[in-house]
Tab-separated table of C-alpha atoms in Angstrom:
chain	number	residue	atom	x	y	z
A	23	MET	CA	-6.172	28.166	18.077
A	24	SER	CA	-9.894	27.565	17.566
A	25	LEU	CA	-11.103	24.231	16.227
A	26	ASP	CA	-13.236	26.196	13.783
A	27	GLN	CA	-10.054	26.773	11.781
A	28	VAL	CA	-9.755	23.058	11.001
A	29	ARG	CA	-13.435	22.176	10.763
A	30	SER	CA	-13.522	22.953	7.043
A	31	ILE	CA	-10.940	20.192	6.562
A	32	ALA	CA	-12.733	17.892	8.989
A	33	ASP	CA	-16.058	18.506	7.233
A	34	ALA	CA	-14.496	17.636	3.877
A	35	VAL	CA	-13.436	14.317	5.422
A	36	LEU	CA	-16.840	13.860	7.052
A	37	TYR	CA	-18.732	14.214	3.757
A	38	GLU	CA	-16.173	12.677	1.386
A	39	GLY	CA	-18.153	10.371	-0.905
A	40	TYR	CA	-21.473	11.377	0.689
A	41	LEU	CA	-23.007	11.975	-2.736
A	42	LEU	CA	-21.307	11.754	-6.125
A	43	TYR	CA	-21.863	13.462	-9.454
A	44	PRO	CA	-24.429	13.512	-11.075
A	45	TYR	CA	-25.974	13.842	-7.586
A	46	ARG	CA	-29.134	11.912	-8.461
A	47	ALA	CA	-30.678	9.051	-6.507
A	48	SER	CA	-31.120	7.074	-9.739
A	49	SER	CA	-27.396	7.218	-10.559
A	50	HIS	CA	-25.707	3.821	-10.171
A	51	LYS	CA	-22.711	5.300	-8.346
A	52	ASN	CA	-25.046	6.756	-5.702
A	53	ARG	CA	-26.503	3.345	-4.904
A	54	SER	CA	-23.300	2.350	-3.123
A	55	ARG	CA	-22.340	5.286	-0.938
A	56	TRP	CA	-20.422	5.886	2.309
A	57	GLN	CA	-16.991	4.861	1.069
A	58	PHE	CA	-14.761	6.327	3.796
A	59	GLY	CA	-14.460	6.006	7.550
A	60	VAL	CA	-17.258	3.465	8.025
A	61	LEU	CA	-17.197	1.569	11.338
A	62	GLY	CA	-19.655	-1.272	10.892
A	63	PRO	CA	-21.565	-3.327	13.465
A	64	PRO	CA	-19.417	-6.099	14.995
A	65	LEU	CA	-22.133	-8.767	14.646
A	66	ALA	CA	-22.758	-8.188	10.935
A	67	THR	CA	-23.051	-11.328	8.803
A	68	ALA	CA	-20.964	-11.824	5.673
A	69	ALA	CA	-24.068	-11.277	3.547
A	70	SER	CA	-24.459	-7.743	4.934
A	71	PHE	CA	-21.018	-6.617	3.674
A	72	GLY	CA	-20.508	-4.726	6.923
A	73	GLU	CA	-17.260	-2.809	7.404
A	74	GLU	CA	-14.770	-3.491	10.204
A	75	PRO	CA	-16.035	-2.105	13.522
A	76	GLU	CA	-12.848	-0.422	14.759
A	77	MET	CA	-10.233	2.207	13.942
A	78	GLU	CA	-7.168	3.221	15.936
A	79	THR	CA	-4.493	5.866	15.624
A	80	GLU	CA	-1.213	6.384	17.460
A	81	CYS	CA	0.513	9.764	17.662
A	82	LEU	CA	3.407	11.391	19.487
A	83	LEU	CA	3.319	14.312	21.899
A	84	ALA	CA	6.083	16.318	23.512
A	85	PRO	CA	4.834	17.347	26.989
A	86	HIS	CA	5.452	20.857	28.307
A	87	ASP	CA	5.988	21.724	31.970
A	88	GLY	CA	2.348	21.456	33.064
A	89	PRO	CA	0.083	18.399	33.412
A	90	ALA	CA	-0.351	17.240	29.812
A	91	ALA	CA	-3.811	16.305	28.590
A	92	VAL	CA	-5.691	15.811	25.344
A	93	THR	CA	-9.284	16.490	24.284
A	94	VAL	CA	-10.749	13.968	21.858
A	95	HIS	CA	-13.420	14.957	19.359
A	96	LEU	CA	-14.933	11.956	17.567
A	97	ARG	CA	-17.020	13.125	14.598
A	98	PHE	CA	-19.155	10.961	12.306
A	99	LEU	CA	-22.449	10.741	10.445
A	100	GLN	CA	-25.495	8.820	11.642
A	101	LEU	CA	-27.582	7.515	8.760
A	102	GLN	CA	-31.149	8.790	8.583
A	103	VAL	CA	-33.665	7.042	6.351
A	104	ARG	CA	-35.999	9.481	4.619
A	105	GLU	CA	-39.101	7.531	3.605
A	106	VAL	CA	-41.791	9.170	1.514
A	107	ARG	CA	-45.277	7.808	2.133
A	108	GLY	CA	-48.432	8.294	0.130
A	109	THR	CA	-51.820	6.607	-0.212
A	110	ASP	CA	-52.779	3.820	-2.586
A	111	GLU	CA	-56.093	3.460	-4.430
A	112	ASN	CA	-57.671	2.130	-1.229
A	113	GLY	CA	-56.564	5.154	0.767
A	114	THR	CA	-53.987	3.109	2.687
A	115	ASP	CA	-50.802	4.820	3.857
A	116	VAL	CA	-47.877	3.119	2.025
A	117	PRO	CA	-44.185	3.864	1.362
A	118	VAL	CA	-43.481	5.112	-2.153
A	119	GLY	CA	-40.309	5.829	-4.094
A	120	GLN	CA	-41.452	9.348	-4.837
A	121	LEU	CA	-44.349	11.758	-4.831
A	122	VAL	CA	-44.780	14.430	-7.469
A	123	VAL	CA	-46.282	17.500	-5.822
A	124	ASP	CA	-47.142	20.446	-8.080
A	125	GLY	CA	-44.706	19.067	-10.644
A	126	VAL	CA	-41.840	18.771	-8.147
A	127	PRO	CA	-40.613	15.282	-7.130
A	128	VAL	CA	-40.218	14.321	-3.474
A	129	LEU	CA	-37.944	11.262	-3.154
A	130	SER	CA	-37.176	8.604	-0.592
A	131	TRP	CA	-33.459	8.684	0.227
A	132	ASP	CA	-30.835	8.012	2.908
A	133	GLU	CA	-29.712	11.237	4.560
A	134	ALA	CA	-27.228	11.667	7.400
A	135	VAL	CA	-27.007	13.628	10.650
A	136	GLU	CA	-23.719	15.008	11.999
A	137	ARG	CA	-22.674	13.696	15.403
A	138	GLU	CA	-19.788	14.571	17.708
A	139	VAL	CA	-18.631	12.884	20.917
A	140	VAL	CA	-16.237	14.964	23.046
A	141	LEU	CA	-13.938	13.616	25.743
A	142	ALA	CA	-12.518	16.705	27.409
A	143	ALA	CA	-9.008	17.135	28.845
A	144	LEU	CA	-8.072	13.490	29.341
A	145	PRO	CA	-4.807	13.298	31.366
A	146	LEU	CA	-2.086	11.599	29.335
A	147	GLY	CA	-1.024	9.548	32.328
A	148	GLU	CA	-4.387	7.794	32.658
A	149	ALA	CA	-5.922	5.183	30.356
A	150	THR	CA	-9.628	5.674	29.624
A	151	ASP	CA	-12.393	3.385	28.377
A	152	THR	CA	-15.826	4.936	27.868
A	153	VAL	CA	-19.042	3.812	26.170
A	154	HIS	CA	-21.371	6.314	24.506
A	155	VAL	CA	-24.897	5.905	23.153
A	156	VAL	CA	-26.205	8.037	20.302
A	157	PRO	CA	-30.004	7.811	20.427
A	158	GLY	CA	-32.147	6.875	17.473
A	159	GLY	CA	-35.363	8.647	16.626
A	160	GLU	CA	-38.269	9.141	14.285
A	161	GLU	CA	-39.891	12.338	12.992
A	162	THR	CA	-42.798	12.849	10.635
A	163	GLU	CA	-43.291	15.797	8.273
A	164	PRO	CA	-46.473	16.348	6.243
A	165	VAL	CA	-46.198	16.921	2.491
A	166	THR	CA	-48.649	19.551	1.243
A	167	ASP	CA	-49.467	20.886	-2.203
A	168	ALA	CA	-49.822	24.553	-3.257
A	169	ARG	CA	-53.378	24.653	-1.888
A	170	GLY	CA	-52.259	23.422	1.520
A	171	ALA	CA	-53.793	19.969	1.131
A	172	VAL	CA	-51.826	17.098	2.706
A	173	VAL	CA	-50.863	14.656	-0.074
A	174	GLY	CA	-48.382	12.498	1.833
A	175	ARG	CA	-45.779	12.540	4.534
A	176	ILE	CA	-42.057	12.135	5.060
A	177	VAL	CA	-40.870	9.839	7.846
A	178	ARG	CA	-37.248	10.097	9.012
A	179	ARG	CA	-35.805	7.235	11.117
A	180	ARG	CA	-32.437	6.705	12.821
A	181	LEU	CA	-31.216	3.586	14.603
A	182	PRO	CA	-29.433	4.096	17.939
A	183	LEU	CA	-25.654	3.745	17.883
A	184	THR	CA	-23.362	2.471	20.624
A	185	LEU	CA	-19.635	3.141	20.525
A	186	ARG	CA	-16.575	2.760	22.705
A	187	VAL	CA	-13.550	5.104	22.882
A	188	ARG	CA	-10.327	3.907	24.502
A	189	THR	CA	-7.167	5.931	25.119
A	190	ARG	CA	-3.808	4.896	26.530
A	191	ALA	CA	-0.357	6.437	26.574
A	192	VAL	CA	3.198	5.182	27.046
A	193	VAL	CA	6.526	7.012	27.256
A	194	ASP	CA	8.727	6.383	24.222
A	195	ASP	CA	12.192	7.974	23.921
A	196	GLY	CA	11.109	10.969	25.980
A	197	TYR	CA	7.876	11.449	24.029
A	198	VAL	CA	4.364	10.265	24.841
A	199	ARG	CA	2.887	7.783	22.376
A	200	LEU	CA	-0.873	8.199	22.574
A	201	SER	CA	-3.315	5.623	21.214
A	202	VAL	CA	-6.955	6.464	20.527
A	203	ALA	CA	-9.222	3.590	19.471
A	204	VAL	CA	-12.875	3.812	18.450
A	205	ARG	CA	-15.120	0.760	18.156
A	206	ASN	CA	-18.736	0.329	17.078
A	207	GLU	CA	-20.449	-1.648	19.859
A	208	HIS	CA	-23.836	-2.179	18.194
A	209	PRO	CA	-25.238	-5.068	20.262
A	210	GLU	CA	-27.546	-6.750	17.748
A	211	PRO	CA	-26.800	-9.012	14.765
A	212	VAL	CA	-27.488	-7.546	11.329
A	213	SER	CA	-27.937	-9.590	8.166
A	214	THR	CA	-28.652	-7.107	5.365
A	215	LYS	CA	-26.566	-4.427	3.707
A	216	ASP	CA	-29.121	-1.731	4.582
A	217	ASP	CA	-29.214	-2.716	8.261
A	218	ALA	CA	-25.413	-2.795	8.414
A	219	ILE	CA	-24.931	0.749	7.135
A	220	ARG	CA	-27.806	2.057	9.253
A	221	SER	CA	-26.054	0.827	12.384
A	222	SER	CA	-22.612	2.126	11.349
A	223	LEU	CA	-20.572	5.205	12.175
A	224	ILE	CA	-19.998	6.906	8.795
A	225	GLY	CA	-17.115	9.219	7.872
A	226	ALA	CA	-15.647	8.675	11.331
A	227	HIS	CA	-12.570	10.748	12.143
A	228	LEU	CA	-10.802	12.287	15.125
A	229	LEU	CA	-9.819	15.805	16.084
A	230	LEU	CA	-7.355	15.865	18.970
A	231	ARG	CA	-6.402	18.973	20.965
A	232	ALA	CA	-3.264	18.977	23.109
A	233	HIS	CA	-3.060	20.817	26.432
A	234	ASP	CA	0.411	21.594	27.847
A	235	ALA	CA	1.890	19.412	25.117
A	236	ALA	CA	2.719	19.579	21.419
A	237	PHE	CA	1.985	17.006	18.731
A	238	VAL	CA	4.959	15.749	16.711
A	239	SER	CA	4.698	15.265	12.954
A	240	LEU	CA	4.865	11.590	12.012
A	241	LEU	CA	5.567	12.524	8.404
A	242	GLU	CA	8.557	14.749	9.205
A	243	PRO	CA	9.544	14.009	12.797
A	244	PRO	CA	12.571	15.750	14.312
A	245	ALA	CA	15.679	13.586	14.446
A	246	GLY	CA	15.210	12.734	18.112
A	247	ALA	CA	11.640	11.514	17.533
A	248	ALA	CA	12.197	9.514	14.345
A	249	ALA	CA	12.513	6.138	16.086
A	250	ALA	CA	9.446	6.705	18.270
A	251	ALA	CA	7.464	7.931	15.255
A	252	GLY	CA	8.392	4.738	13.418
A	253	ARG	CA	6.850	2.700	16.223
A	254	CYS	CA	3.443	4.396	15.869
A	255	ARG	CA	0.891	2.089	14.261
A	256	GLN	CA	-2.254	3.123	12.408
A	257	ARG	CA	-5.395	1.170	11.706
A	258	ARG	CA	-7.876	2.806	9.324
A	259	CYS	CA	-6.991	6.235	10.714
A	260	TRP	CA	-4.129	8.505	9.590
A	261	PRO	CA	-2.889	11.322	11.903
A	262	VAL	CA	-1.593	14.639	10.539
A	263	LEU	CA	-0.954	18.056	12.043
A	264	ALA	CA	-3.815	20.464	11.368
A	265	GLY	CA	-4.456	24.176	11.598
A	266	PRO	CA	-2.178	27.090	10.684
A	267	ARG	CA	1.174	25.900	9.354
A	268	GLY	CA	3.635	25.555	12.205
A	269	SER	CA	1.037	25.022	14.928
A	270	THR	CA	1.329	21.839	16.991
A	271	ASP	CA	-1.744	21.776	19.242
A	272	THR	CA	-4.230	20.104	16.871
A	273	LEU	CA	-4.153	16.755	15.099
A	274	LEU	CA	-6.586	15.305	12.565
A	275	GLY	CA	-6.994	11.527	12.403
A	276	ALA	CA	-8.652	10.858	9.049
A	277	PRO	CA	-9.755	7.682	7.240
A	278	ILE	CA	-7.873	8.919	4.165
A	279	ILE	CA	-4.145	9.644	3.917
A	280	LEU	CA	-3.400	13.369	4.067
A	281	TYR	CA	-0.308	15.529	4.505
A	282	ASP	CA	0.422	17.795	7.461
A	283	TYR	CA	-1.604	21.031	7.508
A	284	PRO	CA	-4.093	20.082	4.760
A	285	GLU	CA	-6.074	22.957	3.284
A	286	VAL	CA	-9.199	23.468	1.228
A	287	ALA	CA	-8.293	25.523	-1.847
A	288	GLU	CA	-9.317	29.111	-1.292
A	289	GLN	CA	-10.738	29.185	-4.837
A	290	SER	CA	-13.284	26.447	-4.024
A	291	PRO	CA	-16.732	27.960	-3.352
A	292	GLY	CA	-18.108	24.852	-1.674
A	293	ALA	CA	-18.003	21.085	-1.285
A	294	LEU	CA	-18.753	18.738	-4.165
A	295	PHE	CA	-18.307	15.489	-2.158
A	296	ASP	CA	-16.585	13.769	-5.106
A	297	SER	CA	-13.234	12.327	-3.998
A	298	THR	CA	-10.242	14.373	-5.200
A	299	GLU	CA	-12.670	16.505	-7.162
A	300	ILE	CA	-11.583	19.130	-9.640
A	301	ASP	CA	-14.078	21.926	-8.981
A	302	GLU	CA	-13.962	23.426	-12.453
A	303	ILE	CA	-14.648	20.157	-14.278
A	304	LEU	CA	-17.482	19.108	-11.966
A	305	THR	CA	-19.045	22.569	-12.079
A	306	LEU	CA	-19.013	22.525	-15.873
A	307	ARG	CA	-20.529	19.033	-15.863
A	308	VAL	CA	-23.328	20.165	-13.554
A	309	MET	CA	-24.031	23.052	-15.935
A	310	THR	CA	-24.522	20.557	-18.786
A	311	MET	CA	-27.213	18.599	-16.921
A	312	THR	CA	-30.756	18.870	-18.269
A	313	GLU	CA	-33.423	20.637	-16.227
A	314	GLU	CA	-35.042	17.248	-15.518
A	315	GLU	CA	-31.740	15.882	-14.206
A	316	LYS	CA	-31.213	18.953	-12.044
A	317	ALA	CA	-34.742	18.637	-10.658
A	318	GLU	CA	-34.051	15.037	-9.619
A	319	ALA	CA	-30.749	16.038	-8.021
A	320	ARG	CA	-32.444	18.828	-6.066
A	321	ALA	CA	-35.076	16.354	-4.866
A	322	THR	CA	-32.443	13.774	-3.890
A	323	ASP	CA	-30.813	15.654	-1.028
A	324	PRO	CA	-30.688	19.206	0.370
A	325	ARG	CA	-26.912	19.189	-0.093
A	326	ALA	CA	-27.314	18.184	-3.720
A	327	ARG	CA	-29.776	21.047	-4.160
A	328	GLU	CA	-27.145	23.422	-2.756
A	329	ILE	CA	-24.551	22.160	-5.262
A	330	ILE	CA	-26.910	22.505	-8.242
A	331	ASP	CA	-28.029	25.995	-7.206
A	332	ARG	CA	-24.453	27.121	-6.598
A	333	CYS	CA	-23.272	25.870	-9.995
A	334	ASP	CA	-26.283	27.367	-11.783
A	335	GLY	CA	-25.610	30.721	-10.149
A	336	MET	CA	-21.876	30.725	-10.871
A	337	SER	CA	-20.758	34.035	-12.380
A	338	PRO	CA	-18.162	34.161	-15.198
A	339	ALA	CA	-15.685	35.611	-12.696
A	340	GLY	CA	-16.392	32.804	-10.231
A	341	LEU	CA	-15.949	30.182	-12.918
A	342	GLN	CA	-12.693	31.793	-14.030
A	343	GLN	CA	-11.425	31.571	-10.450
A	344	LEU	CA	-11.881	27.783	-10.565
A	345	HIS	CA	-9.487	27.594	-13.513
A	346	GLY	CA	-6.576	27.405	-11.108
A	347	LEU	CA	-3.746	29.459	-9.738
A	348	LEU	CA	-0.047	29.470	-10.542
A	349	ARG	CA	2.282	30.372	-7.707
A	350	ASP	CA	5.871	31.458	-8.282
A	351	PRO	CA	8.113	28.824	-6.655
A	352	HIS	CA	10.812	31.503	-6.292
A	353	PRO	CA	9.083	34.424	-4.567
A	354	PRO	CA	11.026	37.689	-4.266
A	355	ARG	CA	13.199	38.090	-1.203
A	356	PRO	CA	12.242	40.879	1.199
A	357	PRO	CA	14.107	44.157	0.668
A	358	ALA	CA	17.424	44.619	2.422
A	359	PRO	CA	17.213	46.524	5.704
A	360	ALA	CA	18.112	50.207	5.705
A	361	GLY	CA	21.427	51.310	7.158
A	362	PRO	CA	24.924	49.845	7.027
A	363	VAL	CA	25.256	46.339	5.649
A	364	ALA	CA	26.977	44.014	8.117
A	365	ASP	CA	27.187	41.025	5.786
A	366	VAL	CA	27.476	40.905	2.007
A	367	ARG	CA	24.835	38.162	1.998
A	368	ASP	CA	22.280	40.809	2.930
A	369	LEU	CA	22.630	42.155	-0.606
A	370	GLU	CA	21.809	38.911	-2.469
A	371	PRO	CA	19.415	39.804	-5.283
A	372	ALA	CA	15.798	38.664	-5.295
A	373	ALA	CA	14.787	35.938	-7.744
A	374	PHE	CA	12.890	37.900	-10.366
A	375	ASP	CA	12.730	38.284	-14.127
A	376	THR	CA	13.962	41.605	-15.434
A	377	ALA	CA	12.028	41.123	-18.652
A	378	GLY	CA	8.767	40.536	-16.779
A	379	ALA	CA	8.276	36.995	-18.137
A	380	PRO	CA	6.546	34.451	-15.846
A	381	TRP	CA	8.792	31.854	-14.228
A	382	TRP	CA	7.610	28.992	-16.474
A	383	ASP	CA	8.460	30.895	-19.665
A	384	PRO	CA	11.931	29.980	-21.078
A	385	ALA	CA	12.526	33.706	-21.547
A	386	ALA	CA	12.437	34.147	-17.755
A	387	ASP	CA	15.966	32.795	-17.461
A	388	ALA	CA	18.167	33.553	-20.433
A	389	SER	CA	21.009	31.607	-18.813
A	390	VAL	CA	19.170	28.314	-19.425
A	391	ARG	CA	20.019	26.851	-22.872
A	392	PRO	CA	19.042	23.147	-23.048
A	393	GLY	CA	20.731	22.822	-26.437
A	394	SER	CA	24.155	23.849	-25.102
A	395	ASP	CA	23.947	23.258	-21.348
A	396	ALA	CA	26.012	20.400	-19.918
A	397	VAL	CA	26.289	18.262	-16.820
A	398	VAL	CA	29.344	16.432	-15.444
A	399	ILE	CA	28.868	12.675	-14.976
A	400	ASP	CA	31.734	10.580	-13.601
A	401	GLY	CA	34.088	13.454	-14.376
A	402	VAL	CA	33.001	13.645	-18.030
A	403	ARG	CA	31.177	16.626	-19.536
A	404	VAL	CA	27.867	15.466	-21.050
A	405	ALA	CA	25.971	17.765	-23.405
A	406	LYS	CA	23.947	17.613	-26.605
A	407	ASP	CA	25.191	14.837	-28.960
A	408	SER	CA	27.165	13.063	-26.212
A	409	LEU	CA	26.805	9.279	-26.202
A	410	VAL	CA	25.874	7.570	-22.951
A	411	ARG	CA	24.924	4.115	-21.753
A	412	VAL	CA	21.591	3.897	-19.910
A	413	HIS	CA	21.197	2.145	-16.539
A	414	PRO	CA	17.612	2.838	-15.357
A	415	SER	CA	17.293	2.780	-11.576
A	416	ARG	CA	14.101	4.766	-10.891
A	417	ARG	CA	11.817	2.163	-12.508
A	418	ALA	CA	9.338	4.778	-13.686
A	419	ASP	CA	7.645	2.174	-15.900
A	420	ALA	CA	8.170	-1.256	-17.443
A	421	GLN	CA	9.745	0.297	-20.527
A	422	ASP	CA	12.825	1.116	-18.452
A	423	LEU	CA	13.744	-2.578	-18.552
A	424	PHE	CA	14.282	-2.375	-22.314
A	425	PHE	CA	16.623	0.607	-21.956
A	426	ALA	CA	19.061	-1.191	-19.659
A	427	GLY	CA	22.519	-1.255	-21.228
A	428	GLN	CA	21.429	0.620	-24.378
A	429	VAL	CA	23.528	3.388	-25.929
A	430	ALA	CA	21.725	6.693	-26.362
A	431	ARG	CA	22.455	10.119	-27.792
A	432	VAL	CA	21.857	13.175	-25.621
A	433	THR	CA	19.544	15.742	-27.220
A	434	ALA	CA	19.348	18.263	-24.355
A	435	VAL	CA	20.251	18.886	-20.732
A	436	LEU	CA	17.322	20.426	-18.865
A	437	SER	CA	16.677	21.804	-15.395
A	438	ASP	CA	13.328	21.979	-13.608
A	439	VAL	CA	12.099	24.729	-11.279
A	440	ASP	CA	13.063	22.646	-8.247
A	441	GLY	CA	16.706	22.488	-9.323
A	442	GLY	CA	16.659	18.941	-10.685
A	443	THR	CA	18.555	17.947	-13.845
A	444	HIS	CA	17.076	15.759	-16.587
A	445	ILE	CA	18.827	14.357	-19.645
A	446	ALA	CA	16.760	14.023	-22.846
A	447	LEU	CA	17.788	11.032	-24.986
A	448	VAL	CA	17.096	9.053	-28.135
A	449	LEU	CA	18.396	5.495	-28.530
A	450	VAL	CA	21.196	5.158	-31.059
A	451	ASP	CA	19.980	1.774	-32.325
A	452	ASP	CA	16.344	2.868	-32.634
A	453	PRO	CA	15.486	2.972	-36.376
A	454	ALA	CA	13.077	5.815	-35.594
A	455	SER	CA	15.544	7.894	-33.576
A	456	ASP	CA	15.726	10.618	-36.243
A	457	LEU	CA	11.939	10.764	-36.350
A	458	HIS	CA	11.756	11.010	-32.551
A	459	ASP	CA	14.319	13.801	-32.667
A	460	TRP	CA	12.347	15.641	-35.344
A	461	TYR	CA	9.131	15.360	-33.330
A	462	GLY	CA	10.891	16.200	-30.056
A	463	ARG	CA	9.801	12.906	-28.518
A	464	TYR	CA	12.553	12.112	-26.054
A	465	PHE	CA	13.143	9.819	-23.105
A	466	TYR	CA	14.282	11.459	-19.892
A	467	PHE	CA	16.718	10.097	-17.328
A	468	ALA	CA	18.569	11.441	-14.302
A	469	PRO	CA	22.359	11.897	-14.487
A	470	ASP	CA	22.941	9.018	-12.043
A	471	GLU	CA	21.217	6.653	-14.497
A	472	LEU	CA	23.760	7.329	-17.253
A	473	THR	CA	27.397	6.406	-17.899
A	474	PRO	CA	29.313	8.457	-20.504
A	475	LEU	CA	30.966	6.437	-23.245
A	476	SER	CA	34.707	6.757	-23.586
A	477	ALA	CA	36.134	8.620	-26.570
A	478	GLU	CA	37.010	5.292	-28.236
A	479	GLU	CA	33.507	3.844	-27.717
A	480	SER	CA	31.873	7.027	-28.970
A	481	ALA	CA	34.038	7.051	-32.103
A	482	ARG	CA	33.221	3.409	-32.806
A	483	HIS	CA	29.462	3.944	-32.457
A	484	ARG	CA	29.523	7.011	-34.665
A	485	GLU	CA	31.495	5.099	-37.324
A	486	GLU	CA	29.029	2.196	-37.194
A	487	ASN	CA	26.092	4.569	-37.634
A	488	ARG	CA	27.702	6.241	-40.648
A	489	SER	CA	28.275	2.888	-42.328
């Protein structure tokens, strides 16, 4: 499998929090950026608010017959200061917050450059410890007006970065437990917040490729690997399987917690950099920005310009696609094979609605009747109007504490699309129970949180309520 198949996920991690809506340099939320995967300089003072310098992940591999190895890809951003310079009234070259050239602002801003350090085919039986230097640099770009006259310049500067990557492996219950640690080795003290972030690795994450070995899921390890998986320790880096579902040769170590085989929604036309963003809402918000606000966003960063232009050019069909997608949790079974049937199970019907109603519509399953359906609890049939005593155990919220030991009346027995059962209740002693029932405002509990009242207790409660 090519790494290109997981780079869209890795890039989303790399740029998470890079720039937040409303994508303008003047926005308060964009004055404190770089929230994820920051490895700060080790000699940073407390006043610089530097991040910890190290991250480490441990993962499990199942070796094949050949000599097992792993390739480590360390990816991160190197901060690049974009300084706009102009001339003062004395003709002296000075840094400025912005230049307005032919009515278009040119802003000073902190950009970033993508970096990747690759350690190829490291044998699992050998520990490694390598130091890598990412050079700094400075480039100058003239700023010209429509007539070609130079009215200023842009200076871009990067500090050099020094980092260390260490790997080691041990055998654990027949598996190989691999540790990969990354540390910022910036050699100089830093005392300001700006200097700390400029000498940091930003959005740092790992892509690991296995050779003659397979990665084991730490979220859902096979039974034989569960104990070894429990001994894996993570520090600011969370490993998950990546790539096509079912593949085991690629692992993503991210600074945010993900699930195995994470995906970018196919409906998303591009990154928005806003953590856990909802594309439709952010796109609509961008569309409401004034032309002045959009101009500032475009001048803030080339990636912000791309977002603004993409949202402005969104077609009605493209916007409709962002509205979301409903997937049937019970897809039809494939048709039975032609020829003689060897097993009656081959003829099990597909899960479909003969009336054509979608799965979430109550009409899709006429056999479901919450008003008359029942569930058996402790050998007792519980249905609408049954009386039960509540014993909350899920602790969904603090209100559960006030339900403990209370008697309630069942208003419906419901099932969800995943096969779970939920009991809708109103409290018998609640003066507003009739009002709640009229509004349909119920409290929901699982069957194992309820105890049916005996016939004698039920009769007594009903008599007390009538009196």
